[in-house]
Tab-separated table of C-alpha atoms and ligand atoms in Angstrom:
chain	number	residue	atom	x	y	z
A	1	MET	CA	-29.402	-4.325	-16.675
A	2	THR	CA	-27.529	-7.541	-16.057
A	3	THR	CA	-25.378	-9.246	-18.599
A	4	VAL	CA	-24.044	-12.587	-17.579
A	5	LEU	CA	-21.658	-14.341	-19.878
A	6	GLU	CA	-20.779	-17.815	-18.924
A	7	ARG	CA	-18.306	-19.848	-20.905
A	8	PRO	CA	-18.678	-23.604	-21.052
A	9	VAL	CA	-15.936	-25.582	-19.404
A	10	SER	CA	-13.535	-26.869	-22.021
A	11	PRO	CA	-11.153	-29.721	-21.448
A	12	ALA	CA	-8.348	-27.765	-23.127
A	13	SER	CA	-6.021	-26.724	-20.302
A	14	ARG	CA	-4.252	-28.967	-17.820
A	15	ALA	CA	-4.032	-28.569	-14.081
A	16	THR	CA	-0.694	-27.692	-12.495
A	17	PRO	CA	-0.314	-28.027	-8.737
A	18	PRO	CA	-0.467	-24.649	-7.019
A	19	PRO	CA	2.896	-23.203	-6.003
A	20	ALA	CA	3.720	-22.817	-2.316
A	21	PRO	CA	2.253	-19.699	-0.703
A	22	ALA	CA	4.485	-16.613	-0.481
A	23	SER	CA	6.206	-16.603	2.878
A	24	MET	CA	5.638	-13.888	5.490
A	25	ASN	CA	3.143	-14.377	8.197
A	26	PRO	CA	1.401	-11.068	9.007
A	27	ASN	CA	0.925	-12.184	12.621
A	28	ALA	CA	4.644	-12.941	12.964
A	29	MET	CA	5.430	-9.487	11.578
A	30	LEU	CA	2.958	-7.842	13.959
A	31	GLY	CA	4.465	-9.892	16.796
A	32	ALA	CA	7.946	-8.583	15.912
A	33	ILE	CA	6.661	-4.985	15.872
A	34	VAL	CA	4.992	-5.439	19.281
A	35	ALA	CA	8.146	-7.100	20.678
A	36	GLY	CA	10.106	-4.027	19.564
A	37	ALA	CA	7.608	-1.794	21.382
A	38	VAL	CA	7.970	-3.880	24.551
A	39	ALA	CA	11.783	-3.675	24.330
A	40	THR	CA	11.437	0.095	23.921
A	41	LEU	CA	9.302	0.251	27.068
A	42	GLY	CA	12.029	-1.762	28.811
A	43	LEU	CA	14.289	1.295	28.447
A	44	TRP	CA	11.917	3.297	30.634
A	45	TRP	CA	11.245	0.432	33.045
A	46	PHE	CA	14.906	-0.211	33.882
A	47	ASP	CA	15.699	3.488	34.035
A	48	THR	CA	12.901	4.365	36.482
A	49	PRO	CA	13.442	3.105	40.043
A	50	SER	CA	10.462	5.032	41.511
A	51	ILE	CA	7.829	7.653	40.770
A	52	SER	CA	6.864	10.278	43.312
A	53	GLY	CA	4.184	12.918	43.057
A	54	PHE	CA	1.698	13.963	40.373
A	55	GLY	CA	4.284	15.887	38.351
A	56	ASP	CA	6.469	12.800	38.182
A	57	VAL	CA	3.530	10.629	37.081
A	58	LEU	CA	2.803	13.039	34.215
A	59	THR	CA	6.447	13.301	33.230
A	60	ASN	CA	6.847	9.518	33.171
A	61	ALA	CA	3.700	9.127	31.103
A	62	GLY	CA	5.276	11.682	28.756
A	63	ARG	CA	8.493	9.659	28.618
A	64	ILE	CA	6.601	6.455	27.782
A	65	THR	CA	4.528	8.086	25.045
A	66	GLY	CA	7.663	9.760	23.689
A	67	LEU	CA	9.584	6.487	23.509
A	68	LEU	CA	6.669	4.725	21.822
A	69	ALA	CA	6.217	7.619	19.384
A	70	GLY	CA	9.932	7.521	18.495
A	71	TYR	CA	9.628	3.787	17.859
A	72	GLY	CA	6.271	4.134	16.056
A	73	VAL	CA	7.480	6.651	13.468
A	74	VAL	CA	10.480	4.551	12.533
A	75	VAL	CA	8.251	1.467	12.113
A	76	LEU	CA	5.860	3.539	9.990
A	77	VAL	CA	8.522	4.583	7.523
A	78	ALA	CA	10.074	1.094	7.540
A	79	LEU	CA	6.703	-0.300	6.393
A	80	MET	CA	6.827	2.092	3.438
A	81	ALA	CA	10.506	1.517	2.615
A	82	ARG	CA	9.523	-0.786	-0.284
A	83	ILE	CA	11.659	-3.626	1.065
A	84	PRO	CA	10.938	-6.386	-1.493
A	85	PRO	CA	10.297	-9.368	0.855
A	86	VAL	CA	8.014	-7.198	2.993
A	87	GLU	CA	6.158	-5.753	-0.015
A	88	ARG	CA	5.754	-9.158	-1.549
A	89	GLY	CA	5.122	-11.105	1.620
A	90	LEU	CA	2.537	-8.767	3.139
A	91	GLY	CA	1.171	-6.931	0.113
A	92	ALA	CA	0.962	-3.208	-0.552
A	93	ASP	CA	-2.688	-3.156	0.486
A	94	ARG	CA	-2.055	-4.565	3.972
A	95	LEU	CA	1.059	-2.406	4.401
A	96	ALA	CA	-0.925	0.716	3.531
A	97	ARG	CA	-3.626	-0.272	6.068
A	98	TRP	CA	-1.042	-0.884	8.800
A	99	HIS	CA	0.711	2.348	7.914
A	100	SER	CA	-2.482	4.372	8.174
A	101	PHE	CA	-3.566	2.641	11.408
A	102	GLY	CA	-0.081	3.046	12.937
A	103	GLY	CA	0.065	6.643	11.711
A	104	ARG	CA	-3.018	7.583	13.713
A	105	TYR	CA	-1.509	6.008	16.868
A	106	SER	CA	1.904	7.590	16.362
A	107	VAL	CA	0.474	11.084	15.875
A	108	SER	CA	-1.679	10.626	19.001
A	109	LEU	CA	1.418	9.493	20.949
A	110	ILE	CA	3.416	12.492	19.721
A	111	VAL	CA	0.684	14.920	20.840
A	112	ALA	CA	0.275	13.106	24.175
A	113	HIS	CA	4.065	13.159	24.708
A	114	ALA	CA	4.299	16.928	24.169
A	115	LEU	CA	1.302	17.690	26.403
A	116	LEU	CA	2.259	15.309	29.220
A	117	ILE	CA	5.917	16.369	29.394
A	118	THR	CA	4.987	20.053	29.397
A	119	TRP	CA	2.293	19.578	32.026
A	120	GLY	CA	4.509	17.306	34.152
A	121	TYR	CA	7.429	19.780	34.118
A	122	ALA	CA	5.003	22.631	34.928
A	123	VAL	CA	3.596	20.766	37.950
A	124	THR	CA	7.048	19.776	39.224
A	125	GLY	CA	8.454	23.284	38.654
A	126	HIS	CA	5.374	25.014	40.181
A	127	THR	CA	4.784	27.074	37.085
A	128	ASN	CA	2.015	27.303	34.489
A	129	VAL	CA	1.862	25.354	31.224
A	130	VAL	CA	2.281	28.395	28.961
A	131	HIS	CA	5.448	29.476	30.748
A	132	GLN	CA	6.732	25.894	30.728
A	133	THR	CA	6.075	25.568	26.980
A	134	LYS	CA	8.171	28.689	26.397
A	135	THR	CA	10.984	27.450	28.651
A	136	LEU	CA	11.068	24.015	27.064
A	137	ASN	CA	11.215	25.384	23.529
A	138	LEU	CA	13.704	28.145	24.160
A	139	SER	CA	16.005	26.705	26.833
A	140	TYR	CA	16.143	22.949	26.288
A	141	PRO	CA	18.418	21.716	23.512
A	142	ASP	CA	16.723	20.702	20.225
A	143	VAL	CA	13.193	20.899	21.652
A	144	LEU	CA	12.149	23.718	19.311
A	145	MET	CA	13.093	21.530	16.320
A	146	ALA	CA	11.112	18.669	17.855
A	147	THR	CA	8.086	20.964	18.240
A	148	VAL	CA	8.277	21.874	14.548
A	149	ALA	CA	8.536	18.131	13.794
A	150	GLY	CA	5.478	17.419	15.955
A	151	LEU	CA	3.461	20.056	14.087
A	152	LEU	CA	4.566	18.503	10.772
A	153	PHE	CA	3.425	15.060	11.957
A	154	VAL	CA	0.032	16.450	12.980
A	155	GLY	CA	-0.304	18.178	9.585
A	156	ILE	CA	0.573	14.971	7.705
A	157	GLY	CA	-1.918	13.068	9.880
A	158	ILE	CA	-4.687	15.535	9.013
A	159	VAL	CA	-4.104	15.381	5.251
A	160	SER	CA	-3.960	11.582	5.398
A	161	ALA	CA	-7.419	11.328	6.929
A	162	ARG	CA	-9.763	9.631	4.505
A	163	ALA	CA	-12.062	12.591	3.941
A	164	ALA	CA	-9.182	14.982	3.156
A	165	ARG	CA	-7.365	12.416	1.007
A	166	ARG	CA	-10.372	11.907	-1.259
A	167	ARG	CA	-10.251	15.576	-2.259
A	168	MET	CA	-6.539	15.484	-2.965
A	169	ARG	CA	-4.524	14.639	-6.041
A	170	TYR	CA	-2.417	11.504	-5.742
A	171	GLU	CA	0.813	13.473	-6.256
A	172	THR	CA	-0.032	16.041	-3.579
A	173	TRP	CA	-0.753	13.281	-1.078
A	174	TYR	CA	2.393	11.417	-2.142
A	175	TYR	CA	4.783	14.360	-1.845
A	176	LEU	CA	3.302	15.611	1.435
A	177	HIS	CA	4.389	12.296	2.915
A	178	PHE	CA	8.018	13.149	2.193
A	179	TYR	CA	7.757	15.721	5.011
A	180	THR	CA	7.692	12.693	7.328
A	181	TYR	CA	11.415	12.241	6.667
A	182	LEU	CA	12.070	15.897	7.523
A	183	ALA	CA	9.988	15.584	10.700
A	184	ILE	CA	11.886	12.475	11.809
A	185	ALA	CA	15.232	14.201	11.163
A	186	LEU	CA	14.141	17.293	13.116
A	187	ALA	CA	12.893	15.260	16.073
A	188	PHE	CA	15.832	12.855	16.264
A	189	SER	CA	18.386	14.876	18.206
A	190	HIS	CA	16.078	15.941	21.080
A	191	GLN	CA	15.697	12.272	21.986
A	192	PHE	CA	19.383	12.058	22.901
A	193	SER	CA	19.888	15.582	24.240
A	194	THR	CA	16.849	15.651	26.545
A	195	GLY	CA	15.546	12.064	26.660
A	196	ALA	CA	16.080	10.734	30.199
A	197	ASP	CA	16.268	7.164	28.896
A	198	PHE	CA	19.194	7.934	26.586
A	199	ILE	CA	21.293	10.641	28.239
A	200	ASP	CA	23.196	8.262	30.523
A	201	ASN	CA	22.663	5.049	28.623
A	202	ARG	CA	25.218	4.650	25.842
A	203	PRO	CA	24.138	1.135	24.690
A	204	ALA	CA	20.552	2.407	24.356
A	205	ARG	CA	21.755	5.372	22.271
A	206	VAL	CA	23.788	3.058	20.029
A	207	ALA	CA	20.876	0.614	19.542
A	208	TRP	CA	18.406	3.449	18.883
A	209	ALA	CA	20.717	5.154	16.389
A	210	ALA	CA	21.342	1.786	14.680
A	211	LEU	CA	17.575	1.259	14.313
A	212	TYR	CA	17.118	4.674	12.695
A	213	ALA	CA	20.223	4.254	10.519
A	214	THR	CA	19.121	0.817	9.267
A	215	VAL	CA	15.673	2.059	8.299
A	216	GLY	CA	17.215	5.182	6.730
A	217	ALA	CA	19.597	3.035	4.665
A	218	ALA	CA	16.710	0.778	3.516
A	219	ILE	CA	14.706	3.820	2.408
A	220	LEU	CA	17.676	5.296	0.574
A	221	TRP	CA	18.443	2.009	-1.153
A	222	TYR	CA	14.967	0.767	-2.063
A	223	ARG	CA	13.133	4.039	-2.656
A	224	PHE	CA	15.849	6.108	-4.314
A	225	ILE	CA	18.870	4.121	-5.523
A	226	THR	CA	17.099	0.979	-6.768
A	227	PRO	CA	14.752	2.871	-9.160
A	228	VAL	CA	17.724	4.689	-10.710
A	229	ARG	CA	19.685	1.438	-11.100
A	230	GLN	CA	16.655	-0.243	-12.640
A	231	ALA	CA	16.114	2.681	-15.022
A	232	LEU	CA	19.691	2.451	-16.279
A	233	ARG	CA	19.569	-1.322	-16.610
A	234	HIS	CA	16.186	-1.727	-18.293
A	235	GLN	CA	16.001	1.431	-20.471
A	236	LEU	CA	12.219	1.453	-20.532
A	237	ARG	CA	10.384	3.217	-23.382
A	238	ILE	CA	6.798	3.390	-24.541
A	239	VAL	CA	6.172	1.121	-27.498
A	240	ALA	CA	2.507	1.974	-28.105
A	241	VAL	CA	-0.536	3.585	-26.523
A	242	HIS	CA	-4.019	2.533	-27.564
A	243	SER	CA	-7.588	3.055	-26.433
A	244	GLU	CA	-9.420	0.136	-24.774
A	245	ALA	CA	-12.701	1.944	-24.030
A	246	PRO	CA	-13.787	5.576	-23.589
A	247	GLY	CA	-11.373	7.077	-21.036
A	248	ILE	CA	-9.309	3.887	-20.728
A	249	VAL	CA	-5.964	3.359	-22.449
A	250	SER	CA	-3.363	0.627	-22.520
A	251	VAL	CA	0.317	1.579	-22.548
A	252	LEU	CA	2.805	-0.961	-23.872
A	253	VAL	CA	6.289	-0.565	-22.468
A	254	GLY	CA	9.397	-2.144	-23.935
A	255	GLY	CA	12.825	-2.541	-22.371
A	256	ARG	CA	15.860	-4.708	-21.840
A	257	HIS	CA	16.259	-7.684	-19.503
A	258	LEU	CA	12.714	-7.324	-18.183
A	259	ASP	CA	12.819	-10.906	-16.902
A	260	GLU	CA	15.329	-9.706	-14.272
A	261	LEU	CA	12.577	-7.585	-12.721
A	262	ARG	CA	10.931	-10.865	-11.708
A	263	ALA	CA	7.525	-9.260	-12.076
A	264	GLU	CA	4.446	-11.459	-11.994
A	265	SER	CA	0.821	-11.288	-12.999
A	266	GLY	CA	-1.114	-9.529	-10.245
A	267	GLN	CA	1.656	-7.056	-9.389
A	268	PHE	CA	2.019	-3.343	-9.979
A	269	PHE	CA	4.766	-0.773	-10.514
A	270	ARG	CA	4.974	2.934	-9.759
A	271	TRP	CA	5.394	4.571	-13.163
A	272	ARG	CA	7.265	7.801	-13.818
A	273	PHE	CA	6.944	8.994	-17.427
A	274	LEU	CA	9.854	11.277	-18.329
A	275	THR	CA	7.981	14.056	-20.106
A	276	ARG	CA	8.058	17.734	-19.126
A	277	GLU	CA	4.639	17.476	-17.458
A	278	LEU	CA	4.852	14.059	-15.795
A	279	TRP	CA	8.475	13.397	-14.746
A	280	TRP	CA	7.881	14.454	-11.146
A	281	ALA	CA	4.895	12.135	-10.568
A	282	SER	CA	5.111	8.412	-9.919
A	283	ASN	CA	1.728	6.684	-9.861
A	284	PRO	CA	0.820	3.029	-9.244
A	285	TYR	CA	-0.671	0.990	-12.100
A	286	SER	CA	-0.953	-2.806	-12.278
A	287	LEU	CA	0.283	-5.011	-15.073
A	288	SER	CA	-2.757	-5.825	-17.190
A	289	ALA	CA	-1.039	-8.694	-19.004
A	290	PRO	CA	1.589	-11.193	-17.914
A	291	PRO	CA	5.023	-9.567	-18.241
A	292	SER	CA	7.303	-10.879	-20.976
A	293	VAL	CA	11.055	-10.549	-21.486
A	294	HIS	CA	10.581	-7.492	-23.721
A	295	LEU	CA	7.169	-6.063	-22.924
A	296	LEU	CA	5.007	-4.822	-20.042
A	297	ARG	CA	1.435	-3.584	-20.366
A	298	ILE	CA	-0.626	-1.333	-18.117
A	299	THR	CA	-4.213	-0.257	-18.614
A	300	VAL	CA	-5.351	2.982	-17.072
A	301	LYS	CA	-8.658	4.724	-16.496
A	302	THR	CA	-8.748	8.523	-16.447
A	303	PHE	CA	-9.366	9.794	-12.913
A	304	GLY	CA	-7.240	12.927	-12.854
A	305	GLU	CA	-4.187	14.648	-14.271
A	306	HIS	CA	-1.721	11.740	-14.363
A	307	SER	CA	-4.011	8.988	-15.588
A	308	GLY	CA	-5.622	11.440	-18.044
A	309	ALA	CA	-2.275	12.423	-19.554
A	310	LEU	CA	-1.270	8.881	-20.525
A	311	ALA	CA	-3.438	8.818	-23.665
A	312	ALA	CA	-1.278	11.562	-25.177
A	313	LEU	CA	2.069	9.882	-24.521
A	314	GLN	CA	4.141	9.177	-27.613
A	315	PRO	CA	5.960	5.958	-28.505
A	316	GLY	CA	9.648	6.348	-27.635
A	317	THR	CA	8.939	8.265	-24.387
A	318	ARG	CA	11.359	7.165	-21.680
A	319	LEU	CA	10.092	6.101	-18.283
A	320	VAL	CA	11.091	4.687	-14.918
A	321	ALA	CA	9.150	1.849	-13.301
A	322	GLU	CA	9.621	1.335	-9.574
A	323	GLY	CA	8.709	-2.188	-8.502
A	324	PRO	CA	7.355	-4.780	-8.878
A	325	TYR	CA	5.145	-4.546	-5.794
A	326	GLY	CA	2.084	-6.343	-4.524
A	327	ALA	CA	1.287	-9.722	-3.049
A	328	MET	CA	-1.742	-10.604	-5.148
A	329	VAL	CA	0.249	-13.304	-6.897
A	330	ALA	CA	-0.263	-16.961	-7.788
A	331	ALA	CA	1.835	-18.118	-4.821
A	332	LYS	CA	-0.804	-16.779	-2.398
A	333	ARG	CA	-3.246	-19.386	-3.554
A	334	THR	CA	-3.973	-22.286	-1.201
A	335	GLN	CA	-6.937	-24.044	-2.859
A	336	ARG	CA	-7.454	-25.845	-6.154
A	337	LYS	CA	-10.350	-23.583	-7.140
A	338	VAL	CA	-9.934	-19.854	-7.658
A	339	LEU	CA	-12.454	-17.019	-8.000
A	340	LEU	CA	-11.297	-13.617	-9.275
A	341	VAL	CA	-13.613	-10.692	-8.452
A	342	ALA	CA	-12.913	-7.479	-10.379
A	343	GLY	CA	-14.591	-4.103	-9.972
A	344	GLY	CA	-14.227	-1.607	-12.856
A	345	VAL	CA	-10.633	-0.948	-13.823
A	346	GLY	CA	-9.640	-3.257	-10.938
A	347	VAL	CA	-9.840	-5.928	-13.612
A	348	THR	CA	-6.277	-5.097	-14.735
A	349	PRO	CA	-4.230	-7.353	-12.406
A	350	LEU	CA	-6.939	-10.019	-12.512
A	351	ARG	CA	-6.851	-10.040	-16.317
A	352	ALA	CA	-3.155	-11.003	-16.059
A	353	LEU	CA	-3.855	-13.643	-13.386
A	354	PHE	CA	-6.757	-15.014	-15.457
A	355	GLN	CA	-4.187	-15.917	-18.089
A	356	THR	CA	-1.443	-17.335	-15.898
A	357	LEU	CA	-2.946	-18.875	-12.748
A	358	PRO	CA	-2.499	-22.632	-13.047
A	359	ALA	CA	-5.975	-24.218	-13.121
A	360	ALA	CA	-7.786	-27.244	-14.480
A	361	PRO	CA	-10.874	-26.666	-16.622
A	362	GLY	CA	-13.714	-25.498	-14.391
A	363	ASP	CA	-11.443	-24.475	-11.491
A	364	LEU	CA	-10.989	-20.823	-12.449
A	365	THR	CA	-13.759	-18.185	-12.496
A	366	LEU	CA	-13.615	-14.459	-13.192
A	367	LEU	CA	-16.510	-12.312	-11.970
A	368	TYR	CA	-16.190	-8.833	-13.459
A	369	ARG	CA	-18.442	-5.969	-12.269
A	370	ALA	CA	-18.771	-2.828	-14.334
A	371	SER	CA	-21.305	-0.014	-14.062
A	372	ARG	CA	-21.752	0.501	-17.814
A	373	GLU	CA	-21.162	-1.590	-20.892
A	374	ALA	CA	-18.764	1.113	-22.143
A	375	ASP	CA	-16.550	0.542	-19.085
A	376	VAL	CA	-15.945	-3.130	-19.856
A	377	VAL	CA	-12.372	-3.619	-21.018
A	378	PHE	CA	-10.677	-6.701	-22.461
A	379	ARG	CA	-14.013	-8.366	-23.277
A	380	HIS	CA	-12.556	-10.086	-26.301
A	381	GLU	CA	-9.330	-11.115	-24.524
A	382	LEU	CA	-11.246	-12.445	-21.529
A	383	GLU	CA	-13.634	-14.426	-23.672
A	384	SER	CA	-10.892	-16.077	-25.661
A	385	LEU	CA	-8.885	-16.832	-22.477
A	386	ALA	CA	-11.989	-18.350	-20.880
A	387	ALA	CA	-12.605	-20.506	-23.935
A	388	SER	CA	-9.015	-21.680	-24.269
A	389	ARG	CA	-8.568	-22.402	-20.542
A	390	GLY	CA	-11.980	-23.855	-19.802
A	391	ALA	CA	-12.493	-21.080	-17.264
A	392	ARG	CA	-15.773	-19.448	-16.291
A	393	LEU	CA	-16.384	-15.795	-17.065
A	394	HIS	CA	-19.224	-13.714	-15.621
A	395	ILE	CA	-19.387	-10.108	-16.714
A	396	VAL	CA	-22.049	-8.316	-14.694
A	397	VAL	CA	-22.946	-4.889	-16.034
A	398	GLY	CA	-25.260	-2.336	-14.469
A	399	ARG	CA	-25.645	-0.078	-11.469
A	400	ARG	CA	-26.461	-1.610	-8.099
A	401	THR	CA	-29.831	0.187	-8.054
A	402	GLU	CA	-30.830	-1.550	-11.294
A	403	PHE	CA	-30.487	-5.018	-9.757
A	404	GLY	CA	-33.062	-6.508	-7.440
A	405	VAL	CA	-30.150	-7.924	-5.426
A	406	ASP	CA	-26.535	-6.927	-5.029
A	407	PRO	CA	-24.632	-9.202	-7.438
A	408	LEU	CA	-21.774	-9.345	-4.925
A	409	ASP	CA	-23.761	-10.180	-1.798
A	410	ALA	CA	-23.175	-13.487	-0.021
A	411	ARG	CA	-26.318	-15.258	-1.263
A	412	THR	CA	-25.881	-14.270	-4.903
A	413	LEU	CA	-22.233	-15.261	-4.828
A	414	GLN	CA	-23.077	-18.637	-3.274
A	415	ALA	CA	-25.824	-19.206	-5.855
A	416	ASN	CA	-23.508	-18.463	-8.776
A	417	ILE	CA	-20.257	-19.960	-7.555
A	418	PRO	CA	-20.844	-23.537	-6.433
A	419	ASP	CA	-18.572	-24.565	-3.589
A	420	LEU	CA	-17.634	-20.935	-2.904
A	421	ALA	CA	-15.966	-21.641	0.463
A	422	ALA	CA	-13.548	-24.031	-1.234
A	423	HIS	CA	-12.134	-21.220	-3.413
A	424	ASP	CA	-9.249	-18.849	-3.020
A	425	VAL	CA	-10.692	-15.444	-3.900
A	426	PHE	CA	-8.650	-12.573	-5.357
A	427	VAL	CA	-10.513	-9.253	-5.176
A	428	CYS	CA	-9.473	-5.991	-6.826
A	429	GLY	CA	-11.280	-2.715	-7.395
A	430	PRO	CA	-12.306	0.481	-5.658
A	431	ALA	CA	-12.224	0.374	-1.849
A	432	GLY	CA	-16.030	0.289	-1.495
A	433	LEU	CA	-16.306	-2.767	-3.718
A	434	THR	CA	-13.435	-4.621	-2.087
A	435	ASP	CA	-14.841	-3.961	1.418
A	436	THR	CA	-18.350	-5.194	0.584
A	437	THR	CA	-17.042	-8.207	-1.310
A	438	VAL	CA	-14.798	-9.270	1.575
A	439	ARG	CA	-17.747	-8.945	3.999
A	440	ALA	CA	-19.930	-11.053	1.687
A	441	LEU	CA	-17.234	-13.699	1.339
A	442	ARG	CA	-16.835	-13.907	5.107
A	443	THR	CA	-20.614	-14.252	5.475
A	444	ALA	CA	-20.434	-17.077	2.926
A	445	ARG	CA	-17.824	-18.709	5.213
A	446	VAL	CA	-14.815	-18.261	2.944
A	447	PRO	CA	-11.849	-18.390	5.380
A	448	ARG	CA	-9.952	-15.081	5.714
A	449	ARG	CA	-6.678	-16.708	4.644
A	450	GLN	CA	-8.277	-17.615	1.292
A	451	ILE	CA	-9.196	-13.999	0.513
A	452	HIS	CA	-6.538	-11.849	-1.207
A	453	VAL	CA	-7.369	-8.199	-1.711
A	454	GLU	CA	-5.944	-5.198	-3.457
A	455	SER	CA	-7.810	-1.934	-3.453
A	456	PHE	CA	-6.852	0.833	-5.861
A	457	GLU	CA	-7.238	3.341	-3.062
A	458	PHE	CA	-3.989	5.047	-2.079
B	501	FAD	C1	-1.748	-0.712	-6.070
B	501	FAD	C2	-2.529	0.120	-7.049
B	501	FAD	C3	-2.675	-0.320	-8.354
B	501	FAD	C4	-3.395	0.452	-9.274
B	501	FAD	N1	-3.563	-0.018	-10.564
B	501	FAD	C5	-4.299	0.708	-11.438
B	501	FAD	C6	-4.513	0.229	-12.777
B	501	FAD	O1	-4.047	-0.819	-13.181
B	501	FAD	N2	-5.269	1.008	-13.601
B	501	FAD	C7	-5.828	2.196	-13.192
B	501	FAD	O2	-6.498	2.856	-13.997
B	501	FAD	N3	-5.637	2.668	-11.941
B	501	FAD	C8	-4.888	1.959	-11.053
B	501	FAD	N4	-4.689	2.430	-9.788
B	501	FAD	C9	-5.268	3.741	-9.422
B	501	FAD	C10	-4.359	4.850	-9.966
B	501	FAD	O3	-3.086	4.769	-9.361
B	501	FAD	C11	-4.965	6.228	-9.646
B	501	FAD	O4	-6.232	6.319	-10.221
B	501	FAD	C12	-4.113	7.330	-10.231
B	501	FAD	O5	-2.806	7.277	-9.719
B	501	FAD	C13	-4.741	8.682	-9.893
B	501	FAD	O6	-3.864	9.728	-10.307
B	501	FAD	P1	-4.429	10.954	-11.158
B	501	FAD	O7	-3.401	12.033	-11.152
B	501	FAD	O8	-4.907	10.496	-12.487
B	501	FAD	O9	-5.724	11.390	-10.362
B	501	FAD	P2	-5.759	12.331	-9.094
B	501	FAD	O10	-5.614	13.757	-9.525
B	501	FAD	O11	-4.813	11.806	-8.070
B	501	FAD	O12	-7.244	12.062	-8.601
B	501	FAD	C14	-8.340	12.728	-9.217
B	501	FAD	C15	-9.605	12.369	-8.433
B	501	FAD	O13	-9.924	10.997	-8.676
B	501	FAD	C16	-9.960	10.292	-7.438
B	501	FAD	N5	-9.336	8.996	-7.699
B	501	FAD	C17	-8.045	8.786	-8.042
B	501	FAD	N6	-7.815	7.487	-8.205
B	501	FAD	C18	-8.978	6.868	-7.957
B	501	FAD	C19	-9.374	5.508	-7.973
B	501	FAD	N7	-8.498	4.530	-8.246
B	501	FAD	N8	-10.656	5.226	-7.678
B	501	FAD	C20	-11.536	6.208	-7.395
B	501	FAD	N9	-11.229	7.517	-7.371
B	501	FAD	C21	-9.969	7.837	-7.651
B	501	FAD	C22	-9.135	11.116	-6.459
B	501	FAD	O14	-9.546	10.931	-5.102
B	501	FAD	C23	-9.422	12.530	-6.918
B	501	FAD	O15	-10.635	12.989	-6.389
B	501	FAD	C24	-3.959	1.694	-8.874
B	501	FAD	C25	-3.783	2.138	-7.558
B	501	FAD	C26	-3.080	1.373	-6.658
B	501	FAD	C27	-2.908	1.874	-5.244
């Protein structure tokens, strides 16, 4: 069944020029990461006058993969250090994609490094690989610790694979990633004690240690100290919890000086509710209403233990909110016209943007997909916002199989949204919906830079 609600354009609200886009060019960031990798390779290049024999070829390939792996893991954790300009400039969604892509490469480099070095040493020393593995681990300084670290990295890589992650609770996945820090610490010293590119090169050791120390300090500051400082400053507490639809609740959170958080519509926090059952878990939920000086609101659908426990939270419960994060904000917009595409509970950040994005009557459209009528949240709020702002609202309810066409395919979108390619499009929902919507938008010739995505997949 399809329900389409379209609000007439009202002349009520006035246009405000769009703010300048948030600054951080993903290509510039990627360029900086690649430049760092090239500089890392320079260490090997300048330290290797010649290569002779098969054993030497293998050993040098092992050195190169080792250097790149050492650089790769530090970049990976830097991307997840929650550094505000990076989070805001690139967006949590893109950072997570880079992190997962880079993670696969780094784990492959680590495995290749271990195999190549062992094989290379075995060939040069005229011994077999098993004997060489034993010698390396038992006689070379810090190599055993590095082997344990390598196994940890492989384990983390396996549990991060999409198929395994889907069967895992958010908290399990989240805390397993902390072993990355342990693995990096275990692997660090073998780089200096056995790494040919560092042993006799003091400036390289200093620069490498400075890189690790800087990233370590950023992680300590932004991931651990900042949340505690924010908790003490803002004294967050639950004000109310109420049901929006079956299995969906809104939590209203009050606190002090919330304007200092500089949160915006479209962003999310990681929420840690300080009850006996939930204090150890910190899950991401988007603001479902524009933040005010005294109040924040989130709206959560029950998927598992954490989201399911929120309905029972009592007013007065203390909590810690880590953030704000996310780049799906008004400043990303480049065009006068804006389309918001929400899938299921992915409507939450778009509900907030629907209220605050500057737009003239007729320039703002929200397309909201839900499988069942019971899953539609904020219907009343959305309708009254649409009426007061002269915005268009399409709520499309039903399963894909019930429609003759996919309501989010390129042709249907073009038919329903005149001038589609002249819109900025903000998309939020489950990963499947965001992927298909982005493909449809590209088919409909919406430029990539005008598409802003956040998937609720972690
Ligand atoms: C940036 C971001 C913003 C988010 N904002 C919101 C929000 O505003 N409102 C909201 O309700 N949720 C939001 N989410 C999703 C929410 O964080 C997770 O659903 C929640 O943390 C899952 O924890 P849990 O303990 O309840 O379930 P878990 O025990 O971790 O998961 C139970 C099962 O449900 C699956 N699952 C979990 N989350 C999802 C999901 N989002 N989609 C499909 N399957 C899922 C898991 O794979 C697992 O099989 C957001 C996620 C991200 C990354």
